PDB file of N, CA and C in Angstrom:
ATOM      1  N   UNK A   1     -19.120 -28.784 -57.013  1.00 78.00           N
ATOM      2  CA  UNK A   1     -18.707 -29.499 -55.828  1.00 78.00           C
ATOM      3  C   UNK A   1     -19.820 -29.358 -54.780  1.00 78.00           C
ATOM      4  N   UNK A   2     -19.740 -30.513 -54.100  1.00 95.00           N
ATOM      5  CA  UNK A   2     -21.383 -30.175 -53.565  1.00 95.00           C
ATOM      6  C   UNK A   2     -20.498 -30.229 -51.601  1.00 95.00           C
ATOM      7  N   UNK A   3     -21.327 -29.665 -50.941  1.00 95.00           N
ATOM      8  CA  UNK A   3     -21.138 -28.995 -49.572  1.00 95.00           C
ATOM      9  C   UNK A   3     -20.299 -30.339 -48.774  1.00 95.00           C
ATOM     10  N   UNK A   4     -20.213 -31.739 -48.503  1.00 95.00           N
ATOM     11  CA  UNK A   4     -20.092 -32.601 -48.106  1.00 95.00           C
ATOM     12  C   UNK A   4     -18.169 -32.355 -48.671  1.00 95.00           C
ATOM     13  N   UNK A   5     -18.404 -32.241 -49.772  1.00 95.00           N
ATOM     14  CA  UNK A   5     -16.720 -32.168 -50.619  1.00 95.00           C
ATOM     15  C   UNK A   5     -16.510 -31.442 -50.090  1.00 95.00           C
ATOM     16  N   UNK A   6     -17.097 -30.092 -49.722  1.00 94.00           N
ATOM     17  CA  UNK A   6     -16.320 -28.331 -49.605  1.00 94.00           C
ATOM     18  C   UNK A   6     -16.322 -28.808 -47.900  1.00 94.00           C
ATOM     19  N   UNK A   7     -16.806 -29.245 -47.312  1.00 95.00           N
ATOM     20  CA  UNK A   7     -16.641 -29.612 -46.015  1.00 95.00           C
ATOM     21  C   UNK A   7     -15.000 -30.579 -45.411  1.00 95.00           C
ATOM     22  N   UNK A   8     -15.145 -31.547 -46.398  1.00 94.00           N
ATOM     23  CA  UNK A   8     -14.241 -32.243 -46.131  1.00 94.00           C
ATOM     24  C   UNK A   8     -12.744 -31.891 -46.710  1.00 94.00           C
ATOM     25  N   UNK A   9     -13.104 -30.653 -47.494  1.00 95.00           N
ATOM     26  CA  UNK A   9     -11.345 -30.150 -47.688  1.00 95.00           C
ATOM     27  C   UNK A   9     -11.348 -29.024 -46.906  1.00 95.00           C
ATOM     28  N   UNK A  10     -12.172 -28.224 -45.674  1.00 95.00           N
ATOM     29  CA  UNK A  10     -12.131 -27.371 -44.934  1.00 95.00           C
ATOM     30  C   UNK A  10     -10.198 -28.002 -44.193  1.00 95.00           C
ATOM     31  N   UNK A  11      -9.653 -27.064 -43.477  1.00 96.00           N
ATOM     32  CA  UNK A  11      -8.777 -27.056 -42.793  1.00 96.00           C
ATOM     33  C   UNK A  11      -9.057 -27.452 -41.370  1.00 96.00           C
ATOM     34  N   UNK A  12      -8.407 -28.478 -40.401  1.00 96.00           N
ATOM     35  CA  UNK A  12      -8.995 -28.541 -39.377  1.00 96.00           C
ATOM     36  C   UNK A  12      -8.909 -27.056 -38.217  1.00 96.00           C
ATOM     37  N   UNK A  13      -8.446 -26.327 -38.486  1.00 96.00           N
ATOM     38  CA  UNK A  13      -8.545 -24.846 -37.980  1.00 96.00           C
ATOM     39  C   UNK A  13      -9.444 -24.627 -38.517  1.00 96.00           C
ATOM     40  N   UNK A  14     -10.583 -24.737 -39.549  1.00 96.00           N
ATOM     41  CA  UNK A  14     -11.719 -23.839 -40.055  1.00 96.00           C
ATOM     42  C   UNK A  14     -12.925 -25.161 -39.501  1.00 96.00           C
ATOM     43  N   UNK A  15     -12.803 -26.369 -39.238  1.00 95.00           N
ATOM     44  CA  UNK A  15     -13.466 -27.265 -38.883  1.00 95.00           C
ATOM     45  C   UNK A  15     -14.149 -26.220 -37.661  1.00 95.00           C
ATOM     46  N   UNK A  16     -12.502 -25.914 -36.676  1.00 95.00           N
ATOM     47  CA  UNK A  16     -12.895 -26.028 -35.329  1.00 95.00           C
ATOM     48  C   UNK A  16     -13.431 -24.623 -35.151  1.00 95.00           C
ATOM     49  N   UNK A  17     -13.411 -24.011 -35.630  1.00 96.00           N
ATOM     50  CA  UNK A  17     -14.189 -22.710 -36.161  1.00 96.00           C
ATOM     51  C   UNK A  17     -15.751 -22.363 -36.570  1.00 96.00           C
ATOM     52  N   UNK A  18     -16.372 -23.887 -36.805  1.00 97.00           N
ATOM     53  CA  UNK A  18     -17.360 -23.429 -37.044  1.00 97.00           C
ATOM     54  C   UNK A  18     -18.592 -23.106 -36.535  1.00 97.00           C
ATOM     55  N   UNK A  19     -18.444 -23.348 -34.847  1.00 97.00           N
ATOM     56  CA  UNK A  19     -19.367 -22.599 -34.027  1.00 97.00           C
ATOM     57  C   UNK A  19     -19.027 -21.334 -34.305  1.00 97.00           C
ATOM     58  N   UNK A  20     -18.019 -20.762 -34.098  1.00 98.00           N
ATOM     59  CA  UNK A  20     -17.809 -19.362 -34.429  1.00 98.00           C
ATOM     60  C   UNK A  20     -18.077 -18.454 -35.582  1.00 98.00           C
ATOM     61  N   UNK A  21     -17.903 -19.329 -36.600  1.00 97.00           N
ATOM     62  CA  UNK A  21     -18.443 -19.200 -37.762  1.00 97.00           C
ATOM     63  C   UNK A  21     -19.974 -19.165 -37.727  1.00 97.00           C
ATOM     64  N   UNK A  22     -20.648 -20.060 -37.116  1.00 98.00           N
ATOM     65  CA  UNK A  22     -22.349 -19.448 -37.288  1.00 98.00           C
ATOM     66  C   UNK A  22     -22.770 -18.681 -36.251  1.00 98.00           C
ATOM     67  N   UNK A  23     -21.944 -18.309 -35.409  1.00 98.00           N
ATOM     68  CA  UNK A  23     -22.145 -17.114 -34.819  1.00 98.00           C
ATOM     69  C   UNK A  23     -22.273 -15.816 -35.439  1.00 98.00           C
ATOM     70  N   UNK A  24     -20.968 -15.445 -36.050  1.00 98.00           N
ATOM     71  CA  UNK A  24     -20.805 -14.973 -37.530  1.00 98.00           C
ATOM     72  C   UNK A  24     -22.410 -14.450 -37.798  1.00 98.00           C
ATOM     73  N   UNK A  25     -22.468 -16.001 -39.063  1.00 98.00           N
ATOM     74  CA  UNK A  25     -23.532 -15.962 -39.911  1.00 98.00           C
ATOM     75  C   UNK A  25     -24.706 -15.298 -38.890  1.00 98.00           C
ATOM     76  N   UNK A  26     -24.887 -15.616 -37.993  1.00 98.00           N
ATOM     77  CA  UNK A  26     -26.443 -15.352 -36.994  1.00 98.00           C
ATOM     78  C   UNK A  26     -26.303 -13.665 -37.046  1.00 98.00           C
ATOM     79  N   UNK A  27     -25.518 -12.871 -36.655  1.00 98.00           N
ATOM     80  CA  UNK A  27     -25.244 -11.996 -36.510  1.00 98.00           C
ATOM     81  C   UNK A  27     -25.413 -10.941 -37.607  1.00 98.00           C
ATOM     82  N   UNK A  28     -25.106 -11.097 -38.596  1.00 98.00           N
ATOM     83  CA  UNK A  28     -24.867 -10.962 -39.816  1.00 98.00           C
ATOM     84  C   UNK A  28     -26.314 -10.872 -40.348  1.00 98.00           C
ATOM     85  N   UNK A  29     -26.940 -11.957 -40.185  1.00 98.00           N
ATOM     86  CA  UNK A  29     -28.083 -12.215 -40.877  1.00 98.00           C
ATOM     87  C   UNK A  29     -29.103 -10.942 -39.998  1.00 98.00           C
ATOM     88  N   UNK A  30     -28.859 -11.196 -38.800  1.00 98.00           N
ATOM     89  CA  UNK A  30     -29.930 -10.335 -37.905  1.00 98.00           C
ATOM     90  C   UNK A  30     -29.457  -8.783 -38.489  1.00 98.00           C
ATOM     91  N   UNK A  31     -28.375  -8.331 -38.822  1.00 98.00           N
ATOM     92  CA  UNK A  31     -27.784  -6.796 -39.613  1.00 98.00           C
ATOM     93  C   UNK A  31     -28.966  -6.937 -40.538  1.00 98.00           C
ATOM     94  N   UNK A  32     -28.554  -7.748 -41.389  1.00 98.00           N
ATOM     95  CA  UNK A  32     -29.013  -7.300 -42.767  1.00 98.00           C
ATOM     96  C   UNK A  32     -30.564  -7.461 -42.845  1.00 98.00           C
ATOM     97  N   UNK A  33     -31.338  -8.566 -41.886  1.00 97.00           N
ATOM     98  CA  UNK A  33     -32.625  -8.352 -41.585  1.00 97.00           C
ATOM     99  C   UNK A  33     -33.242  -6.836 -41.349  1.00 97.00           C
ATOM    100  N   UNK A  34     -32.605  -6.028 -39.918  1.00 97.00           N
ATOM    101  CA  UNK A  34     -32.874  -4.980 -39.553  1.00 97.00           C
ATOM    102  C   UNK A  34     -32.384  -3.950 -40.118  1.00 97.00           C
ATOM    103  N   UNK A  35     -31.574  -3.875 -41.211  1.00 97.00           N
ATOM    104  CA  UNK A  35     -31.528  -3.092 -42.382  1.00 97.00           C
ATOM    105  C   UNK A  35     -30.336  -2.005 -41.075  1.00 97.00           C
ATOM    106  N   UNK A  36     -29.601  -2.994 -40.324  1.00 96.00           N
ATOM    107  CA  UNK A  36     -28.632  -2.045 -39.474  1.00 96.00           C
ATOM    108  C   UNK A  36     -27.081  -2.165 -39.904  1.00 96.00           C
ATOM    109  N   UNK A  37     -25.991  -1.341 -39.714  1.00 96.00           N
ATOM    110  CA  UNK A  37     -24.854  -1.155 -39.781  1.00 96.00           C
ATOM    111  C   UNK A  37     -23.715  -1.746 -38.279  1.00 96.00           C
ATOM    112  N   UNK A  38     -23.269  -2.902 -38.469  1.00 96.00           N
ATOM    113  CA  UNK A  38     -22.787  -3.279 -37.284  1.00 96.00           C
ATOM    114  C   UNK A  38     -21.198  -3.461 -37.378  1.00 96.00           C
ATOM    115  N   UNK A  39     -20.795  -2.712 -36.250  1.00 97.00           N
ATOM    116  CA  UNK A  39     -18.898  -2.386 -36.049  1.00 97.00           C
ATOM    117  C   UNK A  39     -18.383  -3.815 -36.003  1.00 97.00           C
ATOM    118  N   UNK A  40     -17.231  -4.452 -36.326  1.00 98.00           N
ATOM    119  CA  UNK A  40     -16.741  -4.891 -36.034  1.00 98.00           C
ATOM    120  C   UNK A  40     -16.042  -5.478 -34.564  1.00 98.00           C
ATOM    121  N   UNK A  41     -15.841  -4.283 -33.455  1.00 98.00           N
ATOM    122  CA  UNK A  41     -16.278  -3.882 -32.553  1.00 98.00           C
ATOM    123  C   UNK A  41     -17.044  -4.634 -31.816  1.00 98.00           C
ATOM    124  N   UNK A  42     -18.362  -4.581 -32.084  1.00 98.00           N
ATOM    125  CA  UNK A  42     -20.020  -4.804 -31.643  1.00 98.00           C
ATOM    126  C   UNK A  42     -20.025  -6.401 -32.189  1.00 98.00           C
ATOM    127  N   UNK A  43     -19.967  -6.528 -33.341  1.00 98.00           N
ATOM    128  CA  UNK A  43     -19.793  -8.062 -33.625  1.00 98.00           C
ATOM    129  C   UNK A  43     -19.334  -8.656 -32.920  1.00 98.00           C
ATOM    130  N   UNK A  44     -18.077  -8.593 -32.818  1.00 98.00           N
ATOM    131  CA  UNK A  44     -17.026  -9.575 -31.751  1.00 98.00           C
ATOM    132  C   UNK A  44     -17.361  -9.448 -30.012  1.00 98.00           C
ATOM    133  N   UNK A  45     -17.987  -8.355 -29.690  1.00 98.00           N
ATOM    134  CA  UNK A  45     -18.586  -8.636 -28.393  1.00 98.00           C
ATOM    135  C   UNK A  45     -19.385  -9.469 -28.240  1.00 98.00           C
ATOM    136  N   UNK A  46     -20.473  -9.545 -29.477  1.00 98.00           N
ATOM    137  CA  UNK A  46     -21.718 -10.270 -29.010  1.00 98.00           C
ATOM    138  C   UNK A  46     -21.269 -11.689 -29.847  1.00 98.00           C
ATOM    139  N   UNK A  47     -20.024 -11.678 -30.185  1.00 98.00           N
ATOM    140  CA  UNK A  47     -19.915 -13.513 -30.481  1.00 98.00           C
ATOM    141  C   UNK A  47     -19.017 -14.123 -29.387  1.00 98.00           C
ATOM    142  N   UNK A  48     -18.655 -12.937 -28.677  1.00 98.00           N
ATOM    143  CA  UNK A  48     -18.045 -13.374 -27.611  1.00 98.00           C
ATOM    144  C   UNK A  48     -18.986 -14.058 -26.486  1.00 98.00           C
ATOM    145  N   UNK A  49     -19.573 -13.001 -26.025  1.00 98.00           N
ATOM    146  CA  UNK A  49     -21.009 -12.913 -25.235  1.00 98.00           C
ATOM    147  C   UNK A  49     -22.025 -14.246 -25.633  1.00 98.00           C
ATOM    148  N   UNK A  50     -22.231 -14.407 -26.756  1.00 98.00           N
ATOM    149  CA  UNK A  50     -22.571 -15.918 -27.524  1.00 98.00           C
ATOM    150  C   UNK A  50     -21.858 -17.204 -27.201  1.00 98.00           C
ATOM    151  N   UNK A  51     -20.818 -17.145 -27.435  1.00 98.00           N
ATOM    152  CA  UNK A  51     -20.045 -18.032 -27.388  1.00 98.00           C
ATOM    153  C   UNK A  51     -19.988 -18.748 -25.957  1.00 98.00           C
ATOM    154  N   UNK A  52     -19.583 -17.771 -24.873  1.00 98.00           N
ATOM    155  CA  UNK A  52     -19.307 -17.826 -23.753  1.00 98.00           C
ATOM    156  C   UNK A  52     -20.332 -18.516 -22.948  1.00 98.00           C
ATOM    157  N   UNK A  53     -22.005 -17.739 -23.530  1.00 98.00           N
ATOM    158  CA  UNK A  53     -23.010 -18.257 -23.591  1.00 98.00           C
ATOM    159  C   UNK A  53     -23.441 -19.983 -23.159  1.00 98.00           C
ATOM    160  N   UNK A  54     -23.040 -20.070 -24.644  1.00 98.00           N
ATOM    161  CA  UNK A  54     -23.357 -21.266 -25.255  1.00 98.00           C
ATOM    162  C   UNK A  54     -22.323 -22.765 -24.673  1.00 98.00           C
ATOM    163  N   UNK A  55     -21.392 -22.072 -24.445  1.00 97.00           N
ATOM    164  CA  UNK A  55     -20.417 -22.878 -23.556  1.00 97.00           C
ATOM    165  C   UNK A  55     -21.211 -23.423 -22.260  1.00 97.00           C
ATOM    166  N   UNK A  56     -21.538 -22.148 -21.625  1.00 96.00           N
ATOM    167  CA  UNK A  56     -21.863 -22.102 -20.251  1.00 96.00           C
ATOM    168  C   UNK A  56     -23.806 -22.998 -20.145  1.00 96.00           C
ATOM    169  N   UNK A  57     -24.180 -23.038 -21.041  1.00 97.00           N
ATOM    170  CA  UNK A  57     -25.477 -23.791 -21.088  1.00 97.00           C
ATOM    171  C   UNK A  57     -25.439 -25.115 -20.810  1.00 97.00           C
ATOM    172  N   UNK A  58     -25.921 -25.536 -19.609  1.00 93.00           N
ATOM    173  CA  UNK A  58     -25.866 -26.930 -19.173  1.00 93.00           C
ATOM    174  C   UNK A  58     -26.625 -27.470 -19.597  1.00 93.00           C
ATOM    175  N   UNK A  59     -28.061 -26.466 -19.394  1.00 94.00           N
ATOM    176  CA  UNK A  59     -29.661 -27.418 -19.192  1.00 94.00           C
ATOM    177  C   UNK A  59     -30.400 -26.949 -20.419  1.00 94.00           C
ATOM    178  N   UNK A  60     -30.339 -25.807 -21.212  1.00 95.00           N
ATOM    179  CA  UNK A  60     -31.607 -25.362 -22.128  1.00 95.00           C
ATOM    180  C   UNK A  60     -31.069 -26.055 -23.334  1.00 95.00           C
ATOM    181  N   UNK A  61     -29.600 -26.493 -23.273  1.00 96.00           N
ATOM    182  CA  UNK A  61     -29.723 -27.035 -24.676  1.00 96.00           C
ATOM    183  C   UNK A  61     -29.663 -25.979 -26.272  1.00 96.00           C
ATOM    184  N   UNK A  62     -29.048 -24.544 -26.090  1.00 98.00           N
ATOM    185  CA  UNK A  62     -29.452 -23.857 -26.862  1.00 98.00           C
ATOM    186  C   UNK A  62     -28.561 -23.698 -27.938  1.00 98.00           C
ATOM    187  N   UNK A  63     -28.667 -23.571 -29.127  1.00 98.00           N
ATOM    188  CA  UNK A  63     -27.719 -23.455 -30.206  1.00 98.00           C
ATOM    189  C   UNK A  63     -27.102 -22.435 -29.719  1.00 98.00           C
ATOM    190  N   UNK A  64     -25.414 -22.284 -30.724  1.00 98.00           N
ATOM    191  CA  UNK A  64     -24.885 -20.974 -30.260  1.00 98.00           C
ATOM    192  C   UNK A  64     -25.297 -19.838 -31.809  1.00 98.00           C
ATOM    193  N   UNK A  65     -26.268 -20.137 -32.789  1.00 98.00           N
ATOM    194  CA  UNK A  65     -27.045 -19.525 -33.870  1.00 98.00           C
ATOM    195  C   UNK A  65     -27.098 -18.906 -33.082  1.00 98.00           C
ATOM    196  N   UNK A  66     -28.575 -19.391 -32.498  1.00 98.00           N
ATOM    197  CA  UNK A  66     -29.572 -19.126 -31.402  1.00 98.00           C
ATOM    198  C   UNK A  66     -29.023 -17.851 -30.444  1.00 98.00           C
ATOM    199  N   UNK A  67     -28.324 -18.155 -30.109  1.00 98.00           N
ATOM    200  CA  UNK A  67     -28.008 -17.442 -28.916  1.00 98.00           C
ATOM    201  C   UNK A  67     -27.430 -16.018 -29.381  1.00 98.00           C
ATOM    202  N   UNK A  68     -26.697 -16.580 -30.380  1.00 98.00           N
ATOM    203  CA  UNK A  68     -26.133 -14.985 -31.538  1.00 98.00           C
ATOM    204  C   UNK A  68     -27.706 -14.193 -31.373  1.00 98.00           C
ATOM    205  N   UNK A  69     -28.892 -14.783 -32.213  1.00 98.00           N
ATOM    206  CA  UNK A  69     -29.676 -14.032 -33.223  1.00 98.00           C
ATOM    207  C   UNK A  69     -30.153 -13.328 -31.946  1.00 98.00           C
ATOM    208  N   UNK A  70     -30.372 -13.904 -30.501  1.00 98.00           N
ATOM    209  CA  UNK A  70     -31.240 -13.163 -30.054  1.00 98.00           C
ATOM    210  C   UNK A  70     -30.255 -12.005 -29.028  1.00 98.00           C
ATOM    211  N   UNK A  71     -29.388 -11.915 -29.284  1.00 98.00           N
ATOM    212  CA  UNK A  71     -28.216 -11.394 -28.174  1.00 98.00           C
ATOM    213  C   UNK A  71     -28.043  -9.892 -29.621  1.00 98.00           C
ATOM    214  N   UNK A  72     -28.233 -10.251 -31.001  1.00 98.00           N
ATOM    215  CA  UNK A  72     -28.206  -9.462 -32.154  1.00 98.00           C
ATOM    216  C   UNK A  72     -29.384  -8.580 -32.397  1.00 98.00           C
ATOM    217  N   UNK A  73     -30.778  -9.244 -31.898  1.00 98.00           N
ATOM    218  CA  UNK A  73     -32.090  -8.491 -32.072  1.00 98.00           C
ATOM    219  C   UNK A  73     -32.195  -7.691 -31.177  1.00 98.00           C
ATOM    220  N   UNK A  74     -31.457  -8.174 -29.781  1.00 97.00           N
ATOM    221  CA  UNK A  74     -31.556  -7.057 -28.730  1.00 97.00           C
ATOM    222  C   UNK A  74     -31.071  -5.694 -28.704  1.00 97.00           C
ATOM    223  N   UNK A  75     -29.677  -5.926 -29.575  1.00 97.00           N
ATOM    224  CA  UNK A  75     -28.570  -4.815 -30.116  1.00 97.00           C
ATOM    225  C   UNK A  75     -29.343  -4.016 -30.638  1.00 97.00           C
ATOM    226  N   UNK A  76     -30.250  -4.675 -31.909  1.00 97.00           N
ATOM    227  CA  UNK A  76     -30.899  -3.969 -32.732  1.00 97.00           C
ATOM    228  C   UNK A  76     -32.034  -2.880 -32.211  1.00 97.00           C
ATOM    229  N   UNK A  77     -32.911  -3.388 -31.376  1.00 95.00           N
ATOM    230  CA  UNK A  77     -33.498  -2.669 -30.529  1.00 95.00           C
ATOM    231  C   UNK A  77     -33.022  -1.417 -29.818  1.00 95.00           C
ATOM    232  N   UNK A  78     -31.969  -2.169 -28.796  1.00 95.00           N
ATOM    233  CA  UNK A  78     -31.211  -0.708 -28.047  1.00 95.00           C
ATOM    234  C   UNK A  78     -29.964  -1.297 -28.383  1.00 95.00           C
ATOM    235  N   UNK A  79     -29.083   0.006 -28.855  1.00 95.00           N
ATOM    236  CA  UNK A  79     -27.746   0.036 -29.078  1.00 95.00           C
ATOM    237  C   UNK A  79     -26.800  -0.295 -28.088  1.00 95.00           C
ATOM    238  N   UNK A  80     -27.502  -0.038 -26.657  1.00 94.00           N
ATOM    239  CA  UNK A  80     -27.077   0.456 -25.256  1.00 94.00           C
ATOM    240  C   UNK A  80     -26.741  -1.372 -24.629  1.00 94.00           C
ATOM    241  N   UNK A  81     -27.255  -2.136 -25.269  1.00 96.00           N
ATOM    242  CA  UNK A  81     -27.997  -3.531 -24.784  1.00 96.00           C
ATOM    243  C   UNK A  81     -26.570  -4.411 -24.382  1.00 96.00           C
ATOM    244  N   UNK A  82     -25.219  -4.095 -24.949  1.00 96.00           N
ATOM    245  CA  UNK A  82     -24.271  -5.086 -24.563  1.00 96.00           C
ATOM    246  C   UNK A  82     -23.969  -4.581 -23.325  1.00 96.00           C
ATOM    247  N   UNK A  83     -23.821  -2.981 -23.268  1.00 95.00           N
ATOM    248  CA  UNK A  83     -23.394  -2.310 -21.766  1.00 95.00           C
ATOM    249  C   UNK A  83     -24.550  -3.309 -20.962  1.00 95.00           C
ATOM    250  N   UNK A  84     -25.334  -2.801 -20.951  1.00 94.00           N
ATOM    251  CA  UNK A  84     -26.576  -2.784 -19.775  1.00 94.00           C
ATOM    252  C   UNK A  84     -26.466  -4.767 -19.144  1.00 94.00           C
ATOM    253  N   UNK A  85     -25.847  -5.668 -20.590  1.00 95.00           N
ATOM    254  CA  UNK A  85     -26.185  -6.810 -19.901  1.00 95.00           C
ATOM    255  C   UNK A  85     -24.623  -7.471 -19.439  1.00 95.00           C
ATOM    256  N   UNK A  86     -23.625  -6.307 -19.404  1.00 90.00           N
ATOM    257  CA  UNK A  86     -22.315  -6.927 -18.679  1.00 90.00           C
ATOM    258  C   UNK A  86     -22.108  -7.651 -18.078  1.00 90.00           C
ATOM    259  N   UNK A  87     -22.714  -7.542 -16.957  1.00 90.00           N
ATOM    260  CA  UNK A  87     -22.595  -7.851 -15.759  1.00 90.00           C
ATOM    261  C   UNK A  87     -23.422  -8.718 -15.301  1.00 90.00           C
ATOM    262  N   UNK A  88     -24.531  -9.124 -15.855  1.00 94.00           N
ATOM    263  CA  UNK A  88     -25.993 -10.018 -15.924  1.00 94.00           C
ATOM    264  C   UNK A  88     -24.899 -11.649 -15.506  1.00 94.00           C
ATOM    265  N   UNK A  89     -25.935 -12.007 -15.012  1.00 95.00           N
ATOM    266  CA  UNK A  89     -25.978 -13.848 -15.061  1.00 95.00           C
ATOM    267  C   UNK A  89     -25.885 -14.224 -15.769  1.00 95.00           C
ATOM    268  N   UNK A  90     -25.423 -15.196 -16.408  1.00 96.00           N
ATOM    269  CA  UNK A  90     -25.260 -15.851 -17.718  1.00 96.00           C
ATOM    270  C   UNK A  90     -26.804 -16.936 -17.530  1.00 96.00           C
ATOM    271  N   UNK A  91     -27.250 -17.521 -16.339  1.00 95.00           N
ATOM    272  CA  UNK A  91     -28.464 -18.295 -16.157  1.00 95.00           C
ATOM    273  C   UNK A  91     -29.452 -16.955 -16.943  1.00 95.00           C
ATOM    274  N   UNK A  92     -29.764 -16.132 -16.333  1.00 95.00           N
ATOM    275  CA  UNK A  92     -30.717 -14.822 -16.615  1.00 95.00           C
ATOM    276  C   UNK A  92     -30.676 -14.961 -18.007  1.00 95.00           C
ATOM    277  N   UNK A  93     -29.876 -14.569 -18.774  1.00 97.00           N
ATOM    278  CA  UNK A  93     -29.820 -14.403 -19.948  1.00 97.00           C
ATOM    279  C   UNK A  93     -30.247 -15.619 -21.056  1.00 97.00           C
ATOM    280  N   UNK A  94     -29.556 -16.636 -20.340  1.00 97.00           N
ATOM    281  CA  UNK A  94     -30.507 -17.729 -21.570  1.00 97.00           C
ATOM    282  C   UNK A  94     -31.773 -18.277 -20.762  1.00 97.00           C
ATOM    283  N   UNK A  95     -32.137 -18.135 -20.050  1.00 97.00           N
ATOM    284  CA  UNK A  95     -33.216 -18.010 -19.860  1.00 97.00           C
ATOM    285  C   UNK A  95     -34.323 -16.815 -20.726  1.00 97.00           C
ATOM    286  N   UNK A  96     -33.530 -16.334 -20.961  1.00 97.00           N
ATOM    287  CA  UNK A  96     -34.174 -14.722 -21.710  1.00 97.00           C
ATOM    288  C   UNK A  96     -34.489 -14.847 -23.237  1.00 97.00           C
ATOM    289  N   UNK A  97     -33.305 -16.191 -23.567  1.00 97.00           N
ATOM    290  CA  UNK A  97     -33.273 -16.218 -24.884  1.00 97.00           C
ATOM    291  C   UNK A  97     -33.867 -17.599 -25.314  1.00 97.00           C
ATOM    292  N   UNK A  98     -34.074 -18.566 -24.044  1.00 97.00           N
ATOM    293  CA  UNK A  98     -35.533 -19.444 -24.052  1.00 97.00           C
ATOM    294  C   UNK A  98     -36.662 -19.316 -24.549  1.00 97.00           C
ATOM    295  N   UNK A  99     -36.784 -18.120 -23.718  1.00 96.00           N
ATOM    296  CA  UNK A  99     -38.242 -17.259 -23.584  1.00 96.00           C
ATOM    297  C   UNK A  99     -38.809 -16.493 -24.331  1.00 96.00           C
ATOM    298  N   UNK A 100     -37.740 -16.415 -25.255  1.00 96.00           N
ATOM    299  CA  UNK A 100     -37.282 -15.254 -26.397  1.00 96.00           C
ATOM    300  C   UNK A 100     -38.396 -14.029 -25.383  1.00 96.00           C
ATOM    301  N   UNK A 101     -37.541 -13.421 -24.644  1.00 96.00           N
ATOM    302  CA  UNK A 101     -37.927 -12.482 -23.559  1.00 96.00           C
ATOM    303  C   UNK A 101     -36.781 -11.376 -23.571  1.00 96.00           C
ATOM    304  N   UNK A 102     -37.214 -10.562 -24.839  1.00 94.00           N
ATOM    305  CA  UNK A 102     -36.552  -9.492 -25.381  1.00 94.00           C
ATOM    306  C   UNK A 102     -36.027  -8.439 -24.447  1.00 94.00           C
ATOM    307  N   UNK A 103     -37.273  -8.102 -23.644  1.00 92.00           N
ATOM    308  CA  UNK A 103     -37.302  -6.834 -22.416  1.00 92.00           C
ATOM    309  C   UNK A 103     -36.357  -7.320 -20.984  1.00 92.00           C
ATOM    310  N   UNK A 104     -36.005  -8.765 -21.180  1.00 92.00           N
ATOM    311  CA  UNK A 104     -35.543  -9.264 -19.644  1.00 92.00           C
ATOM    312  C   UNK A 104     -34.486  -8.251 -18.704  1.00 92.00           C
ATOM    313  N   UNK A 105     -33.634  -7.901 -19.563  1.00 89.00           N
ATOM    314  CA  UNK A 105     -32.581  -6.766 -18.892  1.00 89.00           C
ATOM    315  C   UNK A 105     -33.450  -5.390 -18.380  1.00 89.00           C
ATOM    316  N   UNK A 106     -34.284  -4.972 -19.150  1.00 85.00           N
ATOM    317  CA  UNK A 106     -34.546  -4.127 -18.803  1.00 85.00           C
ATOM    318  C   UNK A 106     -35.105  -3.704 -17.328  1.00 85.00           C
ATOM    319  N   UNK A 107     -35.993  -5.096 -16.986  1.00 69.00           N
ATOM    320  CA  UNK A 107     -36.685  -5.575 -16.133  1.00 69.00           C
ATOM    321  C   UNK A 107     -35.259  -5.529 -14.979  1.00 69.00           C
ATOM    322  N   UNK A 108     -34.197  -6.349 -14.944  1.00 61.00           N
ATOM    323  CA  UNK A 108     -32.775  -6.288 -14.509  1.00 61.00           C
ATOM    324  C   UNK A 108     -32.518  -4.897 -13.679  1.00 61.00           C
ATOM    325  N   UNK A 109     -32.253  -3.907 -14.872  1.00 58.00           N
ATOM    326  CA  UNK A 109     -32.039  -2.749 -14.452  1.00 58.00           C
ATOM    327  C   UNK A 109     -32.960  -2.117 -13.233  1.00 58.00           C
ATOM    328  N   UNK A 110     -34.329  -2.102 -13.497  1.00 59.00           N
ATOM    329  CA  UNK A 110     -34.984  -1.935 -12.319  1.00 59.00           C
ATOM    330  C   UNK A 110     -35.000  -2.612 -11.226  1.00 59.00           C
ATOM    331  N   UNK A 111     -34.517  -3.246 -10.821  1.00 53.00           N
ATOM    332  CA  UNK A 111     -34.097  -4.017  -9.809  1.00 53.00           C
ATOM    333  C   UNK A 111     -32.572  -3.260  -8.907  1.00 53.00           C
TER     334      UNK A 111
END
């Protein structure tokens, strides 16, 4: 059965799912890239954090993949990275992930 078939017998609950679903996948993929162990927990923050994201993007136009992988590489880096960007701008941040401008929070914090 080729993907077009497996698409079109999806459920419209799994249709409407599938931003969330490659949020998922983005996430996932960035684990198993960095050879890291990620909570369930930690997942669902940063597809939240993604999601919310990706909603909120007027002007950059950014996938919500996108917005997973780099909100996932940051994790990977510092563990600390969902605390530290709580409270952040949602502009700041995809701007960050434009720029693919890994360090941007950090920069934040000193401020």
């Amino acid at each position: 059965m080729n993907s077009l078939e497996r698409y079109k017998m999806l459920s419209n609950e799994d249709k409407s799912n599938l931003t969330i679903y490659s949020i998922y996948d983005s996430i996932y993929d960035v684990a198993k890239n960095e050879d890291i162990n990620i909570s369930d927990d930690v997942v669902t923050d940063i597809k939240e954090l993604a999601y919310d994201l990706y909603l909120d993007d007027e002007y950059m136009n950014l996938s919500a993949p996108q917005i997973a992988f780099f909100l996932t590489e940051c994790y990977a880096k510092d563990n600390s990275f969902m605390d530290k960007v709580a409270d952040m701008d949602y502009s700041d941040i995809l701007e960050a992930v434009d720029n693919d401008n890994y360090d941007f929070y950090k920069d934040e914090m000193e401020r």
